[in-house]
Coordinates of C-alpha atoms and ligand atoms in Angstrom, one line a residue:
M165 CA 142.3 136.9 101.4
S166 CA 139.5 139.4 101.4
K167 CA 137.9 140.8 104.5
S168 CA 135.0 139.1 106.1
I169 CA 131.7 140.8 105.8
F170 CA 129.2 141.0 108.7
I171 CA 125.8 142.2 107.6
R172 CA 124.0 143.1 110.9
N173 CA 120.6 143.5 112.2
A174 CA 118.3 143.4 109.2
S175 CA 114.7 144.1 110.0
Q176 CA 114.0 141.1 107.8
L177 CA 116.5 138.5 106.6
V178 CA 115.0 136.2 104.1
T179 CA 116.8 132.9 104.3
L180 CA 114.6 130.5 102.4
Q181 CA 116.3 127.8 104.3
G182 CA 115.8 124.1 103.4
S183 CA 115.1 124.8 99.8
S184 CA 118.4 123.7 98.1
N185 CA 117.3 120.3 97.0
A186 CA 114.2 121.0 95.1
P187 CA 112.2 124.1 94.0
L188 CA 109.4 125.2 96.4
V189 CA 105.8 124.5 95.5
K190 CA 102.3 125.5 96.8
E191 CA 102.3 126.8 100.4
A192 CA 106.1 126.2 100.7
M193 CA 106.5 129.1 98.2
S194 CA 105.4 131.4 101.0
E195 CA 107.8 130.1 103.7
L196 CA 110.5 132.6 103.4
G197 CA 112.3 131.6 106.6
I198 CA 112.5 135.2 107.8
I199 CA 114.8 136.1 110.7
E200 CA 113.9 139.5 112.3
N201 CA 117.0 141.3 113.6
G202 CA 118.9 138.8 111.4
S203 CA 122.6 138.9 110.6
I204 CA 124.9 137.0 108.3
W205 CA 128.6 136.4 108.3
L206 CA 130.4 136.0 104.9
E207 CA 133.9 134.9 104.3
D208 CA 135.9 133.4 101.5
G209 CA 133.0 134.0 99.2
V210 CA 130.8 131.7 101.2
I211 CA 128.0 132.1 103.8
Q212 CA 129.5 131.1 107.1
A213 CA 126.7 131.8 109.6
V214 CA 123.1 133.0 109.5
G215 CA 121.0 133.9 112.6
L216 CA 119.9 136.4 115.1
D217 CA 122.3 139.4 115.4
E218 CA 123.0 138.7 119.1
E219 CA 123.9 135.1 118.4
L220 CA 126.3 135.9 115.6
A221 CA 127.8 138.8 117.5
L222 CA 128.7 136.4 120.3
M223 CA 129.9 133.7 117.9
Y224 CA 132.3 136.1 116.2
K225 CA 133.1 138.4 119.1
D226 CA 136.8 138.1 118.7
R227 CA 136.8 138.9 115.0
L228 CA 134.4 141.8 114.8
G229 CA 137.3 144.2 114.5
D230 CA 138.6 142.5 111.4
A231 CA 135.3 142.4 109.5
E232 CA 133.6 144.9 107.3
I233 CA 130.4 145.6 109.2
I234 CA 127.3 146.6 107.2
D235 CA 124.5 148.0 109.2
A236 CA 121.2 146.6 107.7
S237 CA 118.9 147.9 110.4
G238 CA 115.6 149.0 108.9
K239 CA 116.4 147.1 105.7
L240 CA 115.5 143.9 103.9
V241 CA 118.2 141.3 103.2
T242 CA 117.6 138.6 100.6
P243 CA 119.6 136.2 98.5
G244 CA 121.0 137.9 95.4
L245 CA 118.2 137.8 92.9
V246 CA 118.5 135.2 90.1
D247 CA 117.2 135.9 86.5
P248 CA 116.7 132.5 84.8
H249 CA 115.7 133.6 81.3
T250 CA 117.4 136.3 79.3
H251 CA 118.5 137.0 75.8
L252 CA 121.4 139.1 77.2
V253 CA 123.7 139.2 74.2
F254 CA 122.2 141.0 71.3
G255 CA 122.9 143.8 68.8
G256 CA 120.8 146.9 68.3
S257 CA 117.3 147.7 69.4
R258 CA 113.8 147.7 68.1
E259 CA 112.0 150.8 69.2
Q260 CA 110.5 151.2 65.7
E261 CA 108.6 147.9 66.1
F262 CA 107.4 149.1 69.5
N263 CA 105.9 152.1 67.7
M264 CA 104.4 149.8 65.0
R265 CA 102.8 147.6 67.6
L266 CA 101.2 150.6 69.2
Q267 CA 99.6 151.3 65.9
G268 CA 98.1 147.8 65.6
A269 CA 100.8 145.5 64.1
T270 CA 101.2 142.2 66.0
Y271 CA 104.5 140.7 67.2
M272 CA 104.1 137.7 64.9
E273 CA 103.2 139.8 61.8
I274 CA 106.3 141.9 62.3
M275 CA 108.4 138.7 62.7
N276 CA 106.9 137.0 59.6
T277 CA 107.6 140.0 57.4
G278 CA 111.3 139.9 58.3
G279 CA 111.4 142.0 61.4
G280 CA 111.3 140.9 65.0
I281 CA 113.8 138.2 65.9
H282 CA 115.1 138.4 62.3
S283 CA 115.9 142.1 62.7
T284 CA 117.9 141.5 65.9
T285 CA 119.6 138.6 64.1
R286 CA 120.8 141.0 61.4
Q287 CA 122.0 143.5 64.0
T288 CA 123.7 140.8 66.0
K289 CA 125.4 139.3 63.0
A290 CA 126.7 142.8 62.0
A291 CA 128.1 143.5 65.5
T292 CA 131.6 142.5 66.5
H293 CA 132.4 140.3 69.4
E294 CA 133.8 143.4 71.2
E295 CA 130.7 145.5 70.5
L296 CA 128.4 142.7 71.8
F297 CA 130.6 142.3 74.9
Q298 CA 130.5 146.0 75.7
E299 CA 126.8 146.4 75.3
S300 CA 126.0 143.2 77.3
Y301 CA 128.5 144.2 80.0
E302 CA 126.6 147.4 80.5
R303 CA 123.3 145.5 80.7
L304 CA 124.9 143.3 83.4
N305 CA 125.9 146.4 85.3
Q306 CA 122.2 147.4 85.2
F307 CA 121.1 144.0 86.4
L308 CA 123.5 144.2 89.3
L309 CA 122.2 147.6 90.2
H310 CA 118.7 146.1 90.5
G311 CA 120.0 143.4 92.9
V312 CA 120.5 140.5 90.4
T313 CA 123.6 138.4 90.9
T314 CA 123.1 135.6 88.4
V315 CA 121.5 135.6 85.0
E316 CA 120.9 132.9 82.4
A317 CA 121.8 134.0 78.8
K318 CA 120.5 132.5 75.6
S319 CA 122.0 132.5 72.1
G320 CA 119.5 132.5 69.2
Y321 CA 120.2 135.8 67.4
G322 CA 122.4 134.1 64.9
M323 CA 120.9 130.8 63.9
D324 CA 124.0 130.4 61.7
W325 CA 126.9 128.7 63.4
D326 CA 129.3 131.6 63.5
T327 CA 126.9 134.0 65.1
E328 CA 125.6 131.5 67.6
V329 CA 129.1 130.8 68.7
K330 CA 129.9 134.5 68.9
Q331 CA 127.0 135.1 71.2
L332 CA 127.9 132.1 73.4
E333 CA 131.6 133.1 73.5
V334 CA 130.6 136.6 74.5
A335 CA 128.4 135.2 77.3
R336 CA 131.3 133.0 78.4
Q337 CA 133.6 136.0 78.5
L338 CA 131.1 138.0 80.4
N339 CA 130.9 135.3 83.0
E340 CA 134.7 135.5 83.4
K341 CA 135.0 139.3 83.4
H342 CA 131.8 140.5 85.1
V343 CA 131.0 139.8 88.7
V344 CA 127.5 138.7 87.8
D345 CA 127.4 134.9 87.0
V346 CA 126.2 134.1 83.5
V347 CA 124.8 130.7 82.7
R348 CA 124.6 129.7 79.0
T349 CA 121.8 128.3 76.9
F350 CA 122.0 127.3 73.2
M351 CA 118.9 128.5 71.4
G352 CA 119.7 127.9 67.7
A353 CA 116.0 127.0 67.4
H354 CA 114.8 130.6 68.0
A355 CA 113.3 131.1 64.6
V356 CA 113.5 129.5 61.2
P357 CA 116.1 131.5 59.1
K358 CA 114.7 132.8 55.8
E359 CA 117.0 130.6 53.8
Y360 CA 115.2 127.6 55.2
K361 CA 111.7 129.0 55.0
E362 CA 110.6 126.5 52.3
N363 CA 112.3 123.6 54.1
P364 CA 112.3 124.1 57.9
D365 CA 112.9 120.4 58.5
E366 CA 116.3 120.9 56.9
F367 CA 117.1 123.6 59.5
V368 CA 116.0 121.2 62.2
R369 CA 118.4 118.6 60.8
V370 CA 121.3 121.1 60.8
L371 CA 120.5 121.9 64.4
I372 CA 120.3 118.3 65.5
E373 CA 123.2 116.8 63.4
E374 CA 125.6 119.7 63.2
M375 CA 125.1 122.5 65.7
I376 CA 124.0 120.7 68.9
P377 CA 126.8 118.1 68.9
K378 CA 129.4 120.9 68.3
V379 CA 127.9 123.2 71.0
A380 CA 128.2 120.3 73.5
E381 CA 131.7 119.3 72.4
M382 CA 133.0 122.8 72.7
G383 CA 131.3 123.2 76.1
L384 CA 129.5 126.3 74.9
A385 CA 126.2 125.8 76.8
E386 CA 124.5 123.7 79.5
F387 CA 120.9 124.1 78.3
N388 CA 119.2 123.7 74.9
D389 CA 116.1 125.9 74.3
V390 CA 113.5 126.0 71.5
F391 CA 110.7 128.5 70.6
C392 CA 107.8 126.0 70.3
E393 CA 105.1 128.2 68.7
K394 CA 102.7 128.1 65.8
G395 CA 104.6 129.4 62.8
V396 CA 108.0 128.8 64.4
F397 CA 108.9 125.2 65.6
T398 CA 106.1 122.6 65.9
P399 CA 105.9 120.4 69.0
E400 CA 107.3 117.5 67.0
Q401 CA 110.3 119.5 65.7
S402 CA 110.8 120.9 69.2
R403 CA 110.7 117.4 70.7
Q404 CA 113.4 116.2 68.2
I405 CA 115.6 119.2 69.0
L406 CA 115.3 118.8 72.7
E407 CA 115.8 115.1 72.6
A408 CA 118.9 115.6 70.5
G409 CA 120.3 118.0 73.1
K410 CA 119.7 115.5 75.8
R411 CA 121.8 112.9 73.9
Y412 CA 124.7 115.4 74.1
G413 CA 124.2 116.3 77.7
L414 CA 122.3 119.6 77.1
T415 CA 119.3 120.0 79.5
P416 CA 116.1 121.0 77.8
K417 CA 114.3 124.3 78.3
I418 CA 111.4 125.5 76.2
H419 CA 109.6 128.7 75.2
A420 CA 106.1 127.2 75.5
D421 CA 102.6 128.4 74.8
E422 CA 103.5 132.0 74.5
I423 CA 101.2 133.3 71.8
E424 CA 98.9 130.4 71.0
P425 CA 98.1 127.2 72.9
Y426 CA 100.4 124.5 71.4
E427 CA 100.8 121.8 74.1
G428 CA 104.3 123.2 74.9
A429 CA 103.8 122.6 78.7
E430 CA 102.8 119.0 78.0
L431 CA 105.9 118.6 75.9
A432 CA 108.1 120.1 78.6
A433 CA 106.9 117.5 81.0
E434 CA 107.3 114.7 78.5
V435 CA 110.9 115.5 77.6
G436 CA 111.8 116.2 81.3
A437 CA 112.7 119.9 80.7
I438 CA 114.1 121.7 83.7
S439 CA 111.8 124.6 82.9
A440 CA 109.0 125.7 80.6
D441 CA 108.9 129.4 80.0
H442 CA 106.2 132.0 79.1
L443 CA 103.1 129.7 79.4
L444 CA 100.6 132.4 78.8
K445 CA 98.3 130.0 76.9
A446 CA 99.3 126.8 78.7
S447 CA 96.5 124.3 79.2
E448 CA 95.4 123.0 82.6
K449 CA 96.5 119.5 81.5
G450 CA 99.9 120.9 80.7
M451 CA 100.2 122.7 84.0
K452 CA 99.3 119.5 85.9
A453 CA 101.9 117.5 83.8
M454 CA 104.5 120.1 84.8
A455 CA 103.5 119.9 88.4
E456 CA 103.8 116.1 88.4
K457 CA 107.3 116.2 86.8
G458 CA 108.6 119.2 88.8
V459 CA 109.2 121.3 85.7
V460 CA 109.8 124.9 86.8
G461 CA 107.3 127.4 85.2
V462 CA 109.4 130.4 84.4
L463 CA 106.9 133.2 84.1
L464 CA 107.7 136.4 82.3
P465 CA 104.9 139.0 83.0
G466 CA 107.1 141.8 81.6
T467 CA 106.8 140.2 78.2
A468 CA 103.0 140.0 78.5
Y469 CA 103.0 143.6 79.6
F470 CA 105.1 144.8 76.8
L471 CA 103.2 142.8 74.2
M472 CA 99.9 144.0 75.7
A473 CA 98.8 140.4 76.3
E474 CA 97.1 138.7 79.2
S475 CA 99.8 137.3 81.6
A476 CA 100.2 133.6 82.4
N477 CA 98.0 132.3 85.1
G478 CA 100.6 132.2 87.8
R479 CA 98.1 131.9 90.6
K480 CA 96.6 128.7 89.1
M481 CA 100.0 127.2 88.4
I482 CA 101.1 127.6 92.0
D483 CA 97.8 126.2 93.3
L484 CA 98.2 123.2 91.0
G485 CA 101.7 122.6 92.4
V486 CA 103.9 124.0 89.6
P487 CA 107.2 125.4 91.0
V488 CA 107.0 128.9 89.7
A489 CA 110.0 131.3 89.0
L490 CA 110.0 134.8 87.6
S491 CA 112.3 136.4 85.0
T492 CA 112.7 139.5 82.9
D493 CA 113.1 137.7 79.6
C494 CA 115.4 140.7 78.9
N495 CA 115.5 141.0 75.1
P496 CA 115.1 143.8 72.5
G497 CA 111.8 142.7 71.1
S498 CA 109.4 141.6 73.8
S499 CA 110.9 142.7 77.0
P500 CA 113.6 145.4 77.0
T501 CA 114.1 145.6 80.7
V502 CA 116.6 144.5 83.3
S503 CA 114.4 145.3 86.3
L504 CA 113.6 142.0 88.0
P505 CA 112.0 143.9 90.9
F506 CA 109.5 145.5 88.4
I507 CA 108.7 142.0 87.1
M508 CA 108.1 140.9 90.7
N509 CA 105.5 143.7 91.1
L510 CA 103.8 142.5 87.9
G511 CA 103.9 139.0 89.3
C512 CA 101.7 140.3 92.1
L513 CA 99.4 142.6 90.2
K514 CA 99.0 140.6 86.9
M515 CA 99.2 137.0 88.2
R516 CA 97.9 137.3 91.7
M517 CA 101.1 135.9 93.2
T518 CA 101.6 137.0 96.8
P519 CA 104.7 139.2 97.8
A520 CA 106.2 136.1 99.5
E521 CA 105.7 133.9 96.5
V522 CA 107.4 136.4 94.2
I523 CA 110.4 136.5 96.4
T524 CA 110.7 132.7 96.2
A525 CA 110.1 132.9 92.5
A526 CA 113.0 135.4 91.9
T527 CA 115.5 133.6 94.2
I528 CA 115.5 129.9 95.0
N529 CA 113.0 128.7 92.3
A530 CA 114.8 130.8 89.7
A531 CA 118.1 129.1 90.8
H532 CA 116.5 125.7 90.4
A533 CA 115.3 126.6 86.9
I534 CA 119.0 126.9 85.9
N535 CA 120.2 124.0 88.0
R536 CA 121.9 126.2 90.6
G537 CA 119.6 125.5 93.6
R538 CA 122.4 124.0 95.6
E539 CA 124.8 126.9 95.2
I540 CA 122.6 130.1 95.2
G541 CA 119.1 131.3 95.8
S542 CA 118.9 131.0 99.6
L543 CA 120.9 132.3 102.5
E544 CA 122.3 129.1 104.0
V545 CA 125.6 128.1 105.4
G546 CA 127.9 126.8 102.6
K547 CA 126.2 128.7 99.8
K548 CA 127.7 131.4 97.7
A549 CA 127.9 134.8 99.5
D550 CA 125.5 136.5 97.0
V551 CA 123.3 138.9 99.0
T552 CA 121.2 141.9 98.2
I553 CA 120.1 144.6 100.7
F554 CA 117.1 146.6 99.9
K555 CA 116.1 150.0 101.4
V556 CA 112.7 148.7 102.6
E557 CA 111.8 147.4 106.0
N558 CA 110.0 144.3 104.9
Y559 CA 109.5 142.1 101.9
M560 CA 106.0 143.2 101.1
K561 CA 107.1 146.8 100.6
L562 CA 109.6 145.7 97.9
Q563 CA 106.7 144.9 95.6
Y564 CA 104.2 147.4 97.0
S565 CA 106.4 150.4 96.2
Y566 CA 107.0 149.8 92.5
G567 CA 109.0 151.4 89.7
V568 CA 111.6 152.5 92.2
N569 CA 115.0 150.8 92.5
H570 CA 115.2 149.9 96.2
T571 CA 118.6 148.2 95.9
H572 CA 121.0 149.5 98.6
T573 CA 123.9 147.2 98.7
V574 CA 124.9 144.1 96.7
V575 CA 127.4 141.5 97.8
K576 CA 128.7 139.1 95.2
N577 CA 131.0 136.2 96.0
G578 CA 131.6 137.8 99.4
Q579 CA 132.6 141.2 98.0
V580 CA 130.6 144.4 98.2
V581 CA 130.0 145.3 94.5
V582 CA 127.2 147.9 94.8
R583 CA 126.8 150.3 97.7
Ligands
NIG39 O1 111.3 135.1 74.9 N1 109.6 134.3 72.1 C1 110.7 134.3 71.6 N2 111.8 134.8 72.0 C2 111.9 136.0 72.9 C3 111.7 137.3 72.1 C4 112.8 137.5 71.2 C5 112.6 138.7 70.4 O2 111.6 139.2 70.1 O3 113.7 139.2 70.0 C6 111.0 135.9 74.0 O4 110.0 136.6 74.2
FE40 FE1 112.8 134.4 75.8

């Protein structure tokens, strides 16, 4: 049995208590449940007690000598950050396209002439399982160093069966071998492969009749995602793909209204998606439909930043009652970063979210976007002992002082993994 951990006397301990059953919306997104001079007792990988330092010190007075004590005075303690949308497992990189975009080429032009997602697909196909594992393992190390303890990971750089399976198997192995938890999403519908360019419906049929049933049968993923975008998959094709996933127990997610308005937010509400992601061009009608159905809006302001586009209207979504989460979208084309804290700063400055709202968005609401709200995302008794300590005195300073990694200590499953 490993040693208990007693994190003591944080200047602010963000608990987000009472948020396990459903994502937080509207004003509740600002209720962080902060305890000043807060402490937390972790044992057997689980949170055992949360409260004022003096209360916990009394409660555990006979066991203080056995525990590892971490002094968090002057520091901010939060739930381990959760990244609910990444394309973690991929081969190669695309800095040449970055350079082309700086000279005026657009993201879609590059993709439609065989680059973009197709370029990463070629590089991912060419990489061995072992190579993909090593590169992604290193990315997970970087996530962890930025305070992230759980990430979602999508396939979609194969679009042929073998490569999709390779990506999902690598993600499964990463979940086993790396301390960061990795939650898997099948995204065979990431682009239409060039062999199917003249007949995209045939590729949709392959996804629906062949790949989705096998992904479900082999237990390769929990979620099923589609890039619903003009020139990629239409709303009707997306609906068919997501409905097929549902029949096999895969929960729908959707890349919606990223580049052009396409009623993707409306579709997310209609199919009962757990989240709709991107939403730069989402309509007000779509936002309202998401709010009504409780679809989490996973916003990716790093992608807008990197594509030099206007961010999603996070402020409006929160005001309309959409539960908002934040994510890096870590991928080699539109957001090559692992810094969720930087994304939180963009959430404030590009989407007018408040510092309190972005904390909620990167913890409990992110957990709900991947169906983990009961296990992680808040510091409550019985939840996983995933905790991040930042070298700042209060939660506002975490976003205010940007471009700096403030992570001090990370505890994952009750073990100190970064210090
Ligand atoms: O979420 N929009 C589609 N998919 C990814 C980008 C993938 C890529 O460019 O490699 C995204 O932005
Ligand atoms: Fe994405």
